[in-house]
Coordinates of C-alpha atoms in Angstrom, one line a residue:
M1349 CA 6.5 288.5 -44.8
K1350 CA 6.5 291.0 -47.2
N1351 CA 3.4 291.8 -49.5
I1352 CA 3.4 290.7 -52.8
K1353 CA 1.8 292.8 -55.2
I1354 CA 1.7 291.2 -58.6
Y1355 CA -0.6 291.0 -61.7
T1356 CA 0.0 288.6 -64.2
I1357 CA -2.5 287.0 -67.2
L1358 CA -2.0 283.3 -68.0
C1359 CA -3.8 282.2 -71.0
I1360 CA -2.4 278.8 -71.6
A1361 CA -4.3 275.2 -72.7
F1362 CA -5.6 274.9 -69.3
L1363 CA -5.9 271.2 -68.8
V1364 CA -6.6 271.0 -65.6
L1365 CA -9.7 273.0 -66.0
L1366 CA -10.9 271.5 -69.1
G1367 CA -11.9 268.2 -67.3
C1368 CA -14.5 269.8 -64.9
E1369 CA -14.3 267.2 -62.2
E1370 CA -13.7 268.3 -58.5
K1371 CA -11.1 265.9 -57.9
E1372 CA -8.9 267.8 -59.8
Y1373 CA -9.1 271.0 -57.9
A1374 CA -6.7 271.3 -55.1
E1375 CA -7.6 274.3 -53.0
F1376 CA -4.5 276.6 -52.7
T1377 CA -3.9 278.2 -49.1
A1378 CA -2.0 281.6 -49.4
P1379 CA 0.9 282.6 -47.4
D1380 CA 0.1 285.5 -44.8
E1381 CA -0.5 289.0 -45.8
L1382 CA -0.4 287.9 -49.7
S1383 CA -2.0 290.3 -52.1
D1384 CA -1.7 289.2 -55.7
V1385 CA -4.2 288.8 -58.4
S1386 CA -3.8 286.8 -61.3
W1387 CA -6.0 284.3 -62.8
L1388 CA -6.3 281.5 -65.3
I1389 CA -8.3 281.4 -68.7
G1390 CA -8.7 277.9 -70.8
T1391 CA -8.5 279.2 -73.9
Q1392 CA -7.6 276.3 -76.9
P1393 CA -3.9 276.0 -77.7
F1394 CA -2.5 276.5 -80.9
V1395 CA -5.0 278.4 -82.3
N1396 CA -4.4 282.0 -84.1
D1397 CA -7.2 284.1 -81.9
P1398 CA -8.1 282.1 -78.4
F1399 CA -10.7 284.4 -77.8
S1400 CA -12.8 284.0 -81.3
I1401 CA -14.6 280.3 -80.6
N1402 CA -18.0 279.0 -81.4
V1403 CA -21.3 279.7 -79.9
D1404 CA -21.9 276.8 -77.2
T1405 CA -18.3 276.9 -76.2
N1406 CA -17.5 276.8 -73.1
V1407 CA -14.6 278.5 -71.2
P1408 CA -13.0 277.8 -67.6
F1409 CA -12.1 280.6 -65.7
L1410 CA -9.7 280.7 -62.4
D1411 CA -9.3 283.5 -60.2
L1412 CA -6.2 282.7 -58.7
S1413 CA -6.3 286.4 -57.0
Q1414 CA -5.1 286.4 -53.1
G1415 CA -6.2 288.4 -50.4
T1416 CA -9.1 289.7 -51.8
V1417 CA -12.2 291.2 -49.9
S1418 CA -14.3 289.8 -52.4
H1419 CA -14.1 288.5 -56.3
E1420 CA -16.8 288.4 -58.9
W1421 CA -17.7 286.7 -62.1
I1422 CA -19.8 288.9 -64.2
I1423 CA -21.5 287.4 -67.9
E1424 CA -23.9 289.1 -70.3
E1425 CA -27.5 288.5 -70.3
G1426 CA -28.0 285.0 -72.6
N1427 CA -24.9 283.6 -71.4
K1428 CA -24.5 281.1 -68.7
F1429 CA -22.6 279.7 -65.7
L1430 CA -22.0 276.0 -65.5
R1431 CA -21.8 273.6 -62.6
T1432 CA -18.6 271.1 -62.4
G1433 CA -19.1 267.9 -63.1
F1434 CA -19.4 267.5 -66.9
K1435 CA -16.5 266.3 -69.2
S1436 CA -14.1 268.0 -71.6
Q1437 CA -15.6 265.8 -74.3
D1438 CA -19.1 266.6 -73.6
S1439 CA -20.7 269.0 -76.2
I1440 CA -24.3 269.2 -74.7
F1441 CA -24.2 271.4 -71.2
D1442 CA -27.8 271.9 -70.7
D1443 CA -28.3 269.7 -67.6
Y1444 CA -25.2 271.7 -65.9
I1445 CA -26.5 275.0 -66.3
M1446 CA -26.6 276.9 -62.8
E1447 CA -30.1 278.8 -63.5
D1448 CA -30.0 280.3 -60.3
A1449 CA -27.0 281.9 -60.7
G1450 CA -28.1 284.8 -62.8
L1451 CA -25.3 287.1 -64.6
S1452 CA -22.8 286.9 -61.5
I1453 CA -21.2 284.4 -58.9
T1454 CA -18.5 284.9 -56.5
D1455 CA -17.1 281.2 -56.8
P1456 CA -13.6 281.4 -58.2
K1457 CA -14.2 279.0 -60.7
A1458 CA -16.3 279.9 -63.2
F1459 CA -17.3 278.0 -66.4
V1460 CA -19.2 280.0 -68.6
L1461 CA -21.3 278.3 -71.6
F1462 CA -21.4 281.1 -74.6
K1463 CA -24.9 281.1 -76.0
N1464 CA -24.4 284.6 -77.5
S1465 CA -23.2 285.3 -80.9
G1466 CA -21.3 288.1 -81.8
I1467 CA -18.8 290.0 -79.2
N1468 CA -19.5 288.8 -75.6
R1469 CA -17.7 289.8 -72.1
V1470 CA -16.6 288.4 -69.2
R1471 CA -16.1 290.7 -66.5
L1472 CA -13.6 290.0 -63.3
L1473 CA -14.7 292.2 -60.5
N1474 CA -11.8 292.1 -57.6
K1475 CA -11.4 294.4 -54.5
F1476 CA -8.6 294.5 -52.3
E1477 CA -7.7 296.2 -49.1
E1478 CA -4.5 297.3 -50.6
K1479 CA -3.5 298.4 -53.8
V1480 CA -2.0 296.1 -56.3
T1481 CA -0.9 296.8 -59.9
Y1482 CA -1.0 295.3 -63.3
R1483 CA 2.0 294.5 -65.0
S1484 CA 2.4 293.2 -68.3
S1485 CA 4.4 293.8 -71.6
A1486 CA 1.9 296.1 -72.5
G1487 CA 2.2 298.4 -69.5
N1488 CA 1.2 298.9 -65.7
L1489 CA -2.4 299.3 -64.7
E1490 CA -3.0 300.3 -61.0
A1491 CA -5.9 299.2 -59.2
H1492 CA -8.2 302.3 -58.5
Q1493 CA -9.9 303.2 -55.1
E1494 CA -13.3 303.2 -54.3
G1495 CA -14.1 304.1 -50.7
D1496 CA -11.6 302.2 -48.3
L1497 CA -10.8 299.8 -50.9
W1498 CA -8.5 298.9 -54.1
V1499 CA -10.5 297.5 -57.1
I1500 CA -9.3 295.6 -60.0
D1501 CA -12.1 295.6 -63.0
T1502 CA -11.0 293.5 -65.9
T1503 CA -13.1 292.2 -69.1
F1504 CA -12.2 289.8 -71.4
T1505 CA -14.0 289.8 -74.7
F1506 CA -14.9 287.0 -76.9
D1507 CA -15.9 287.2 -80.6
V1508 CA -18.4 284.1 -80.8
Y1509 CA -19.3 282.8 -84.1
A1510 CA -22.7 281.4 -84.4
K1511 CA -23.6 278.4 -86.1
I1512 CA -23.6 278.1 -89.8
L1513 CA -27.2 278.3 -90.9
P1514 CA -27.1 277.6 -94.7
A1515 CA -29.2 279.6 -96.9
F1516 CA -29.9 279.7 -100.4
S1517 CA -31.7 280.3 -103.6
I1518 CA -32.1 278.7 -106.5
L1519 CA -33.0 280.1 -110.1
K1520 CA -34.1 279.3 -113.5
D1521 CA -33.2 281.9 -116.5
G1522 CA -32.7 284.2 -113.9
V1523 CA -35.8 283.8 -112.3
E1524 CA -35.9 282.7 -108.5
I1525 CA -37.9 279.4 -108.2
L1526 CA -36.7 278.5 -104.7
N1527 CA -35.7 280.5 -101.7
V1528 CA -34.7 278.7 -98.4
T1529 CA -33.5 280.7 -95.7
G1530 CA -30.8 280.1 -92.8
E1531 CA -34.0 279.5 -90.2
Q1532 CA -35.4 276.8 -92.3
E1533 CA -34.9 273.0 -91.6
T1534 CA -35.0 270.3 -94.7
S1535 CA -34.7 267.1 -94.8
I1536 CA -34.5 264.2 -97.3
E1537 CA -37.1 262.5 -95.7
D1538 CA -39.6 265.1 -96.9
S1539 CA -38.4 264.7 -100.9
D1540 CA -41.7 263.4 -101.7
S1541 CA -43.6 266.8 -101.1
W1542 CA -40.8 268.7 -102.8
P1543 CA -41.4 271.1 -105.7
V1544 CA -40.4 270.0 -109.2
V1545 CA -38.6 272.4 -112.0
E1546 CA -38.4 270.9 -115.5
I1547 CA -35.8 271.8 -117.6
E1548 CA -34.4 270.6 -121.1
A1549 CA -31.1 268.6 -121.4
A1550 CA -28.1 270.2 -121.4
T1551 CA -29.4 273.4 -119.9
G1552 CA -28.9 274.3 -116.2
L1553 CA -30.1 276.3 -112.9
T1554 CA -28.2 279.0 -111.0
Y1555 CA -27.4 277.7 -107.5
R1556 CA -26.8 281.1 -105.0
D1557 CA -25.5 281.2 -101.9
N1558 CA -27.1 283.6 -99.2
T1559 CA -25.6 282.3 -96.1
T1560 CA -24.7 284.9 -93.8
I1561 CA -25.6 283.5 -90.5
G1562 CA -22.4 281.9 -88.6
R1563 CA -19.9 283.8 -90.9
P1564 CA -18.9 281.1 -93.5
N1565 CA -16.0 281.6 -95.7
T1566 CA -16.0 278.6 -97.7
T1567 CA -19.1 277.2 -100.0
T1568 CA -19.3 273.9 -101.4
W1569 CA -22.1 272.6 -104.0
I1570 CA -22.9 268.8 -104.3
I1571 CA -25.0 268.2 -106.8
P1572 CA -24.7 264.1 -107.5
D1573 CA -26.6 264.0 -111.1
G1574 CA -25.5 267.4 -112.0
V1575 CA -22.5 269.0 -114.3
P1576 CA -20.3 269.8 -112.6
N1577 CA -21.1 267.6 -109.6
Q1578 CA -19.2 269.4 -106.8
I1579 CA -18.0 272.8 -107.2
G1580 CA -17.1 275.7 -104.6
G1581 CA -18.7 279.3 -105.0
E1582 CA -21.3 281.8 -104.1
E1583 CA -23.0 281.4 -107.4
R1584 CA -22.7 278.6 -109.8
E1585 CA -24.5 277.3 -113.2
I1586 CA -24.9 273.6 -112.6
K1587 CA -26.2 271.8 -115.7
F1588 CA -28.2 268.2 -116.2
F1589 CA -27.7 266.3 -119.2
K1590 CA -29.5 262.8 -118.4
L1591 CA -33.3 262.4 -118.7
G1592 CA -35.0 261.7 -115.5
T1593 CA -35.8 263.5 -112.4
F1594 CA -33.1 264.0 -109.7
D1595 CA -32.5 265.7 -106.7
A1596 CA -31.1 269.0 -106.9
G1597 CA -28.3 268.4 -104.4
S1598 CA -27.1 269.8 -101.2
L1599 CA -25.3 273.2 -100.1
R1600 CA -22.1 272.5 -97.5
S1601 CA -21.3 275.8 -95.9
L1602 CA -17.9 275.8 -94.1
R1603 CA -15.9 278.0 -91.8
I1604 CA -11.8 277.3 -92.0
N1605 CA -8.5 278.6 -92.0
E1606 CA -7.9 280.5 -88.9
L1607 CA -11.6 281.1 -87.5
P1608 CA -13.2 278.6 -85.0
R1609 CA -14.0 275.8 -87.5
F1610 CA -17.6 274.7 -88.3
T1611 CA -19.3 272.6 -90.9
A1612 CA -23.0 272.7 -91.9
E1613 CA -24.9 270.9 -94.8
K1614 CA -28.4 271.7 -96.0
V1615 CA -30.3 269.5 -98.5
I1616 CA -32.0 271.4 -101.4
P1617 CA -35.3 270.5 -101.3
L1618 CA -36.0 270.6 -105.0
K1619 CA -36.2 268.0 -107.9
V1620 CA -35.1 269.1 -111.6
R1621 CA -36.9 266.9 -114.1
V1622 CA -34.9 267.3 -117.0
V1623 CA -36.6 266.6 -120.5
Q1624 CA -36.1 266.2 -124.5
S1625 CA -34.2 269.7 -125.6
S1626 CA -35.5 271.8 -128.4
Q1627 CA -32.2 272.9 -129.3
P1628 CA -29.8 271.0 -131.5
F1629 CA -27.7 267.8 -130.8
Q1630 CA -24.2 268.8 -130.4
F1631 CA -20.8 268.4 -129.4
D1632 CA -20.3 269.9 -125.4
G1633 CA -16.8 269.8 -124.9
A1634 CA -14.8 268.0 -121.9
L1635 CA -12.5 266.7 -124.9
T1636 CA -10.1 264.5 -123.0
E1637 CA -7.6 261.4 -123.6
D1638 CA -7.3 258.8 -120.7
E1639 CA -4.1 256.9 -119.7
N1640 CA -5.2 254.3 -121.9
E1641 CA -5.3 256.7 -125.2
V1642 CA -9.0 256.7 -125.4
I1643 CA -10.4 259.9 -126.3
R1644 CA -13.7 260.9 -124.9
F1645 CA -16.0 263.8 -125.5
R1646 CA -19.6 265.1 -123.9
V1647 CA -22.7 265.9 -126.0
N1648 CA -25.8 267.8 -125.0
G1649 CA -27.6 265.1 -124.4
E1650 CA -27.8 261.0 -123.9
L1651 CA -26.8 259.2 -126.8
V1652 CA -28.4 256.1 -128.7
P1653 CA -25.8 253.2 -129.0
F1654 CA -24.5 253.2 -132.3
S1655 CA -21.9 250.9 -134.5
G1656 CA -20.1 251.7 -138.1
E1657 CA -19.5 255.7 -137.3
E1658 CA -15.4 255.2 -137.4
D1659 CA -15.0 257.0 -140.8
N1660 CA -17.1 260.2 -140.0
F1661 CA -14.6 261.1 -137.6
T1662 CA -11.2 262.7 -138.4
V1663 CA -8.5 262.6 -136.0
N1664 CA -5.6 264.4 -137.0
V1665 CA -2.4 264.4 -135.0
T1666 CA 0.6 266.7 -135.1
N1667 CA 3.9 267.0 -133.2
A1668 CA 6.3 269.8 -133.4
V1669 CA 9.4 268.2 -132.1
S1670 CA 8.9 265.4 -134.5
G1671 CA 7.6 267.0 -137.2
F1672 CA 4.7 264.4 -136.8
N1673 CA 1.6 265.5 -139.2
Q1674 CA -0.9 262.8 -139.9
D1675 CA -4.7 261.5 -139.8
I1676 CA -5.1 258.8 -138.2
P1677 CA -7.7 256.4 -138.4
V1678 CA -10.6 255.8 -135.6
A1679 CA -10.4 251.9 -135.0
S1680 CA -13.6 252.4 -132.5
A1681 CA -16.6 255.1 -131.7
R1682 CA -18.6 254.0 -129.1
V1683 CA -21.3 255.6 -126.5
S1684 CA -19.7 255.5 -122.8
E1685 CA -20.4 252.7 -120.5
D1686 CA -20.4 254.8 -117.6
N1687 CA -22.4 257.9 -118.9
A1688 CA -24.2 258.1 -121.9
I1689 CA -23.6 261.9 -122.3
F1690 CA -20.4 261.1 -123.3
M1691 CA -18.4 259.3 -126.7
E1692 CA -15.1 257.5 -126.9
L1693 CA -12.9 257.1 -129.7
I1694 CA -10.1 254.5 -129.9
L1695 CA -7.4 255.3 -132.4
S1696 CA -5.8 252.6 -134.5
Q1697 CA -2.3 254.0 -133.8
P1698 CA -0.5 255.5 -130.5
I1699 CA -0.7 259.0 -129.6
Y1700 CA 1.8 260.7 -126.8
N1701 CA 1.2 263.7 -124.5
S1702 CA 3.5 265.9 -126.5
D1703 CA 1.2 265.6 -129.6
V1704 CA -1.6 267.9 -130.5
V1705 CA -4.5 266.0 -131.7
T1706 CA -8.3 267.2 -132.8
V1707 CA -11.0 265.6 -133.7
S1708 CA -13.8 266.4 -136.2
Y1709 CA -17.3 265.1 -136.9
N1710 CA -18.8 265.4 -140.9
G1711 CA -22.2 265.3 -139.3
N1712 CA -22.9 262.4 -142.0
G1713 CA -23.2 259.5 -139.6
S1714 CA -26.5 258.1 -137.8
I1715 CA -25.6 259.4 -134.5
E1716 CA -29.0 260.6 -132.3
S1717 CA -29.7 261.6 -129.0
A1718 CA -32.3 259.7 -126.6
D1719 CA -34.7 261.9 -127.8
E1720 CA -34.2 261.6 -131.7
R1721 CA -31.7 264.4 -132.7
P1722 CA -28.9 263.9 -135.0
L1723 CA -25.6 264.7 -133.8
E1724 CA -24.5 267.7 -135.5
A1725 CA -21.2 268.2 -137.4
F1726 CA -18.2 269.9 -135.0
G1727 CA -14.4 270.5 -135.2
P1728 CA -11.8 270.2 -135.5
E1729 CA -11.5 270.6 -131.2
T1730 CA -8.6 270.1 -129.7
V1731 CA -8.0 267.1 -127.5
Q1732 CA -6.6 267.9 -123.8
M1733 CA -3.9 265.1 -123.5
H1734 CA -3.7 262.9 -120.3
F1735 CA -0.4 263.5 -118.6
G1736 CA 0.7 261.0 -115.7
G1737 CA 1.3 261.6 -111.8
N1738 CA 3.8 263.5 -110.2
V1739 CA 7.8 261.7 -110.4
I1740 CA 8.4 263.2 -107.1
P1741 CA 8.3 260.4 -105.0
E1742 CA 7.7 262.6 -101.8
K1743 CA 4.5 264.1 -101.6
G1744 CA 5.3 265.8 -97.9
H1745 CA 8.0 267.6 -100.1
A1746 CA 6.2 268.9 -103.3
S1747 CA 3.3 270.1 -100.9
F1748 CA 5.1 272.0 -98.2
E1749 CA 4.1 269.4 -95.7
E1750 CA 6.6 268.9 -93.1
P1751 CA 7.4 271.6 -91.0
S1752 CA 10.8 273.2 -89.7
G1753 CA 11.3 275.2 -86.8
A1754 CA 13.7 277.6 -88.2
A1755 CA 12.7 281.0 -89.9
N1756 CA 16.1 280.3 -92.4
R1757 CA 14.4 277.0 -93.6
A1758 CA 11.2 279.2 -94.4
F1759 CA 10.0 276.8 -91.5
A1760 CA 9.5 273.8 -94.0
L1761 CA 11.7 270.9 -93.9
N1762 CA 15.0 270.1 -96.6
Y1763 CA 14.2 274.1 -97.9
F1764 CA 16.5 276.9 -97.2
T1765 CA 16.6 280.4 -97.3
G1766 CA 19.5 282.2 -95.4
N1767 CA 19.0 284.8 -92.8
N1768 CA 17.8 287.3 -95.5
N1769 CA 14.3 285.4 -95.1
I1770 CA 13.9 287.3 -91.9
L1771 CA 12.4 290.8 -93.0
G1772 CA 12.0 292.2 -89.9
G1773 CA 8.6 293.1 -87.7
G1774 CA 7.7 289.4 -87.4
A1775 CA 7.8 289.0 -91.2
F1776 CA 9.2 286.4 -93.5
A1777 CA 9.6 286.5 -97.3
F1778 CA 9.1 282.7 -97.4
E1779 CA 6.9 281.0 -94.7
R1780 CA 5.6 277.5 -94.7
T1781 CA 1.7 278.3 -93.7
T1782 CA -2.0 276.2 -93.1
E1783 CA -3.3 279.5 -94.0
R1784 CA -3.9 278.2 -97.3
A1785 CA -3.6 275.0 -99.3
S1786 CA -4.5 273.3 -102.5
D1787 CA -3.1 269.9 -101.3
G1788 CA -2.7 268.7 -98.0
T1789 CA -3.1 271.0 -95.1
A1790 CA -0.2 273.5 -95.7
S1791 CA 1.5 275.7 -98.6
M1792 CA 4.4 278.0 -98.7
K1793 CA 3.6 282.0 -98.6
W1794 CA 6.0 284.5 -100.4
S1795 CA 5.0 287.9 -99.1
T1796 CA 6.6 291.4 -99.1
P1797 CA 5.2 294.6 -97.2
A1798 CA 7.0 296.8 -99.9
S1799 CA 8.2 295.8 -103.5
N1800 CA 11.0 298.8 -104.2
P1801 CA 12.6 296.3 -104.6
L1802 CA 11.7 292.7 -103.8
P1803 CA 13.2 290.9 -101.4
N1804 CA 16.5 289.2 -102.6
V1805 CA 15.5 285.7 -101.2
N1806 CA 15.8 282.6 -102.8
L1807 CA 13.8 279.5 -101.9
W1808 CA 16.0 276.5 -102.0
S1809 CA 14.7 273.3 -102.4
F1810 CA 17.3 269.8 -101.5
G1811 CA 14.6 266.9 -101.3
L1812 CA 13.5 266.6 -105.3
A1813 CA 15.2 263.2 -105.8
R1814 CA 15.7 262.4 -101.9
I1815 CA 13.7 259.3 -102.2
A1816 CA 14.4 258.0 -105.7
P1817 CA 16.3 259.3 -109.0
I1818 CA 14.3 261.4 -111.4
P1819 CA 14.7 260.0 -114.7
A1820 CA 16.0 261.7 -117.6
G1821 CA 13.6 263.2 -120.2
T1822 CA 11.3 266.2 -120.4
Y1823 CA 8.9 267.3 -117.6
R1824 CA 6.2 269.4 -117.4
I1825 CA 6.7 271.5 -114.0
T1826 CA 3.3 272.4 -112.6
Y1827 CA 2.9 274.9 -109.2
D1828 CA -0.6 275.5 -107.8
L1829 CA -0.7 279.5 -107.0
Y1830 CA -3.0 281.5 -104.7
I1831 CA -2.5 285.2 -105.7
E1832 CA -3.8 287.5 -103.2
P1833 CA -6.1 290.4 -104.7
G1834 CA -4.1 293.5 -105.3
T1835 CA -1.1 291.8 -106.0
T1836 CA 0.7 292.8 -109.0
L1837 CA 3.4 290.6 -108.8
K1838 CA 4.4 289.7 -113.0
T1839 CA 6.7 286.8 -113.0
F1840 CA 9.0 284.5 -110.9
R1841 CA 11.9 282.0 -112.1
T1842 CA 12.8 278.4 -110.9
E1843 CA 16.6 277.4 -111.5
F1844 CA 17.9 273.9 -111.6
N1845 CA 21.7 273.8 -110.6
K1846 CA 22.4 270.1 -111.7
P1847 CA 22.8 268.1 -113.8
A1848 CA 23.5 271.1 -116.3
F1849 CA 21.9 274.6 -114.9
S1850 CA 18.4 275.8 -116.4
R1851 CA 16.4 278.5 -115.8
Q1852 CA 12.5 278.7 -116.3
L1853 CA 10.3 282.1 -116.1
W1854 CA 7.2 282.0 -115.4
N1855 CA 4.6 284.9 -116.4
I1856 CA 1.8 285.4 -113.7
E1857 CA 1.1 288.9 -115.0
N1858 CA -2.4 287.9 -116.0
E1859 CA -3.7 285.3 -114.3
P1860 CA -6.3 285.3 -111.8
R1861 CA -6.2 286.7 -108.6
G1862 CA -8.3 285.1 -105.4
E1863 CA -8.6 281.7 -106.5
W1864 CA -6.2 278.7 -106.5
I1865 CA -4.7 278.2 -110.2
T1866 CA -1.8 276.1 -111.7
V1867 CA 0.5 277.3 -113.8
S1868 CA 3.1 275.0 -115.7
N1869 CA 6.6 275.2 -117.6
T1870 CA 8.7 272.8 -119.4
V1871 CA 12.1 271.6 -118.5
T1872 CA 14.1 268.8 -120.2
T1873 CA 16.8 267.4 -117.7
Q1874 CA 19.2 264.3 -117.5
E1875 CA 18.9 262.0 -114.6
I1876 CA 18.4 263.2 -111.4
T1877 CA 20.4 261.3 -108.2
P1878 CA 20.2 261.6 -104.5
A1879 CA 23.6 261.6 -104.9
Q1880 CA 23.7 264.9 -106.6
N1881 CA 22.1 267.0 -104.0
L1882 CA 20.2 269.0 -106.6
R1883 CA 19.3 272.4 -105.7
F1884 CA 15.6 273.7 -107.2
T1885 CA 15.4 277.4 -106.7
F1886 CA 12.1 279.6 -106.7
R1887 CA 12.4 283.2 -106.6
P1888 CA 10.5 286.4 -107.7
H1889 CA 13.3 288.2 -109.0
V1890 CA 13.2 292.2 -109.3
A1891 CA 14.6 291.9 -113.0
E1892 CA 12.0 290.2 -114.3
N1893 CA 9.0 292.5 -112.4
A1894 CA 9.8 296.0 -113.4
G1895 CA 7.4 298.4 -111.9
V1896 CA 5.6 295.9 -109.4
T1897 CA 5.1 298.2 -106.2
G1898 CA 3.2 297.7 -102.9
A1899 CA 2.8 294.9 -101.1
Q1900 CA 2.7 291.6 -102.4
V1901 CA 1.1 287.9 -101.2
M1902 CA 1.3 284.7 -103.3
Y1903 CA 0.9 281.3 -101.9
I1904 CA 2.7 277.9 -103.5
D1905 CA 1.8 274.8 -103.3
N1906 CA 1.8 270.9 -105.1
L1907 CA 4.9 271.3 -107.2
Q1908 CA 4.7 268.3 -109.9
F1909 CA 7.3 267.2 -112.3
I1910 CA 5.2 265.1 -114.7
E1911 CA 6.9 263.4 -117.4
I1912 CA 6.1 264.3 -121.0
E1913 CA 5.9 261.8 -123.4
E1914 CA 8.2 262.3 -126.4
R1915 CA 7.0 261.1 -130.5
P1916 CA 9.9 258.6 -131.6

């Protein structure tokens, strides 16, 4: 028969090879005089880069070449060949290592366990009696001749990510008091022998992430007795308010998004003894209204229970729309039952989230800290008002959780852009993505390789009232944004076409870059019903972005319509 001289590369899910039992292989007998070079590589499906893997990952290889004189799989020192018999769900492979195999085997099936981090190579060396040709979209590569044989020498390159080994240091007043390297192991079981650092109430420690091994891209500090009790960032100041001795917490290091995922957490081997403060006893922020109209604020130490202090507080309430401007008496002042560093005020009249509320304390009362410091006068301080939940009932729509396969729909269900969304070269103005998300697992990415001018593309939504009507009223609209560093976009616009046309301009020129933020706007509308088929539009418009040049990238997520309470 006619010789077949083909070279193909198949990089697939490799479902057969991932279950590594002998019975799952059926040997293939080639027709006479067949010369063919091809193989299968068992990389993971549906990942951005199948050749980026975690250390201790095993990858199956199968040489399907026919008519070879010899073939050989060659690995680098430190990596191992595995024999068959393990299961796809196994995570420990020590019992299957072929110690006698060394760095090469001639079996067509090879299971390589990657033990080395960094760049690793697997080489396939095939020799034929006749010439074979590698044909691919990148071009043709012909076998080269060595003596009487023809050789295809192929190398597969993997970027292997080490296990993350969290490392950190703790500083007091800028001086390092604890340093734990990635190689050091810690355990809560050793807490009795941990060092103790003493700090005054309402002061703090600096937590610094020094992790490099494993290439993490996300940091989370977990401090149950600190403020905040959980926060991201490579370096953070954590305060302690309660008196007593507490564990310093833990560091969680993660590798997420398009990289091979991995999470590691390490306990911080340190105790924090919080003692009486030498500083004045003062208002310390966190002044908020809860959903029951209770005003709550923090002080820089634990409060002693008190009574009869209501007249020493002044609560002023103004409302620009209604013209209201009055001091509302405090009906009750008390220490929070949940946390003694918080005080709570209950007013004698209702307040609304459209009000501006300020709180003052005259300092003439007998409110004291647990260490007998009197509370100093403060104010007026502005209350952060309570806003209810999102009136858009379908979270999947508001957070772009539901995918669509069409580019003219920005790959998101119930959204539409038209064909202008396709910028060419595989780029899109709007594209649903899982690269970043502030809520759920997906967001909408807006990007352009150039800004002269900005793309003439609208992101239209037809799903805001798809499940239930949105009542008439005034709403605070919010978006979560992640603006990539280097993006100079100044504004974007949103528009309603029904019940009456309205447009909102959003100024983001001075908003932070490189982190998730929340921006807001206000709209007043009549009732929006499913039958109206409301079209809600999002678009960065060239008319409002004069002088913006270069590539721009922004992620949007978690659209919310939050009711604003109007004062009667």
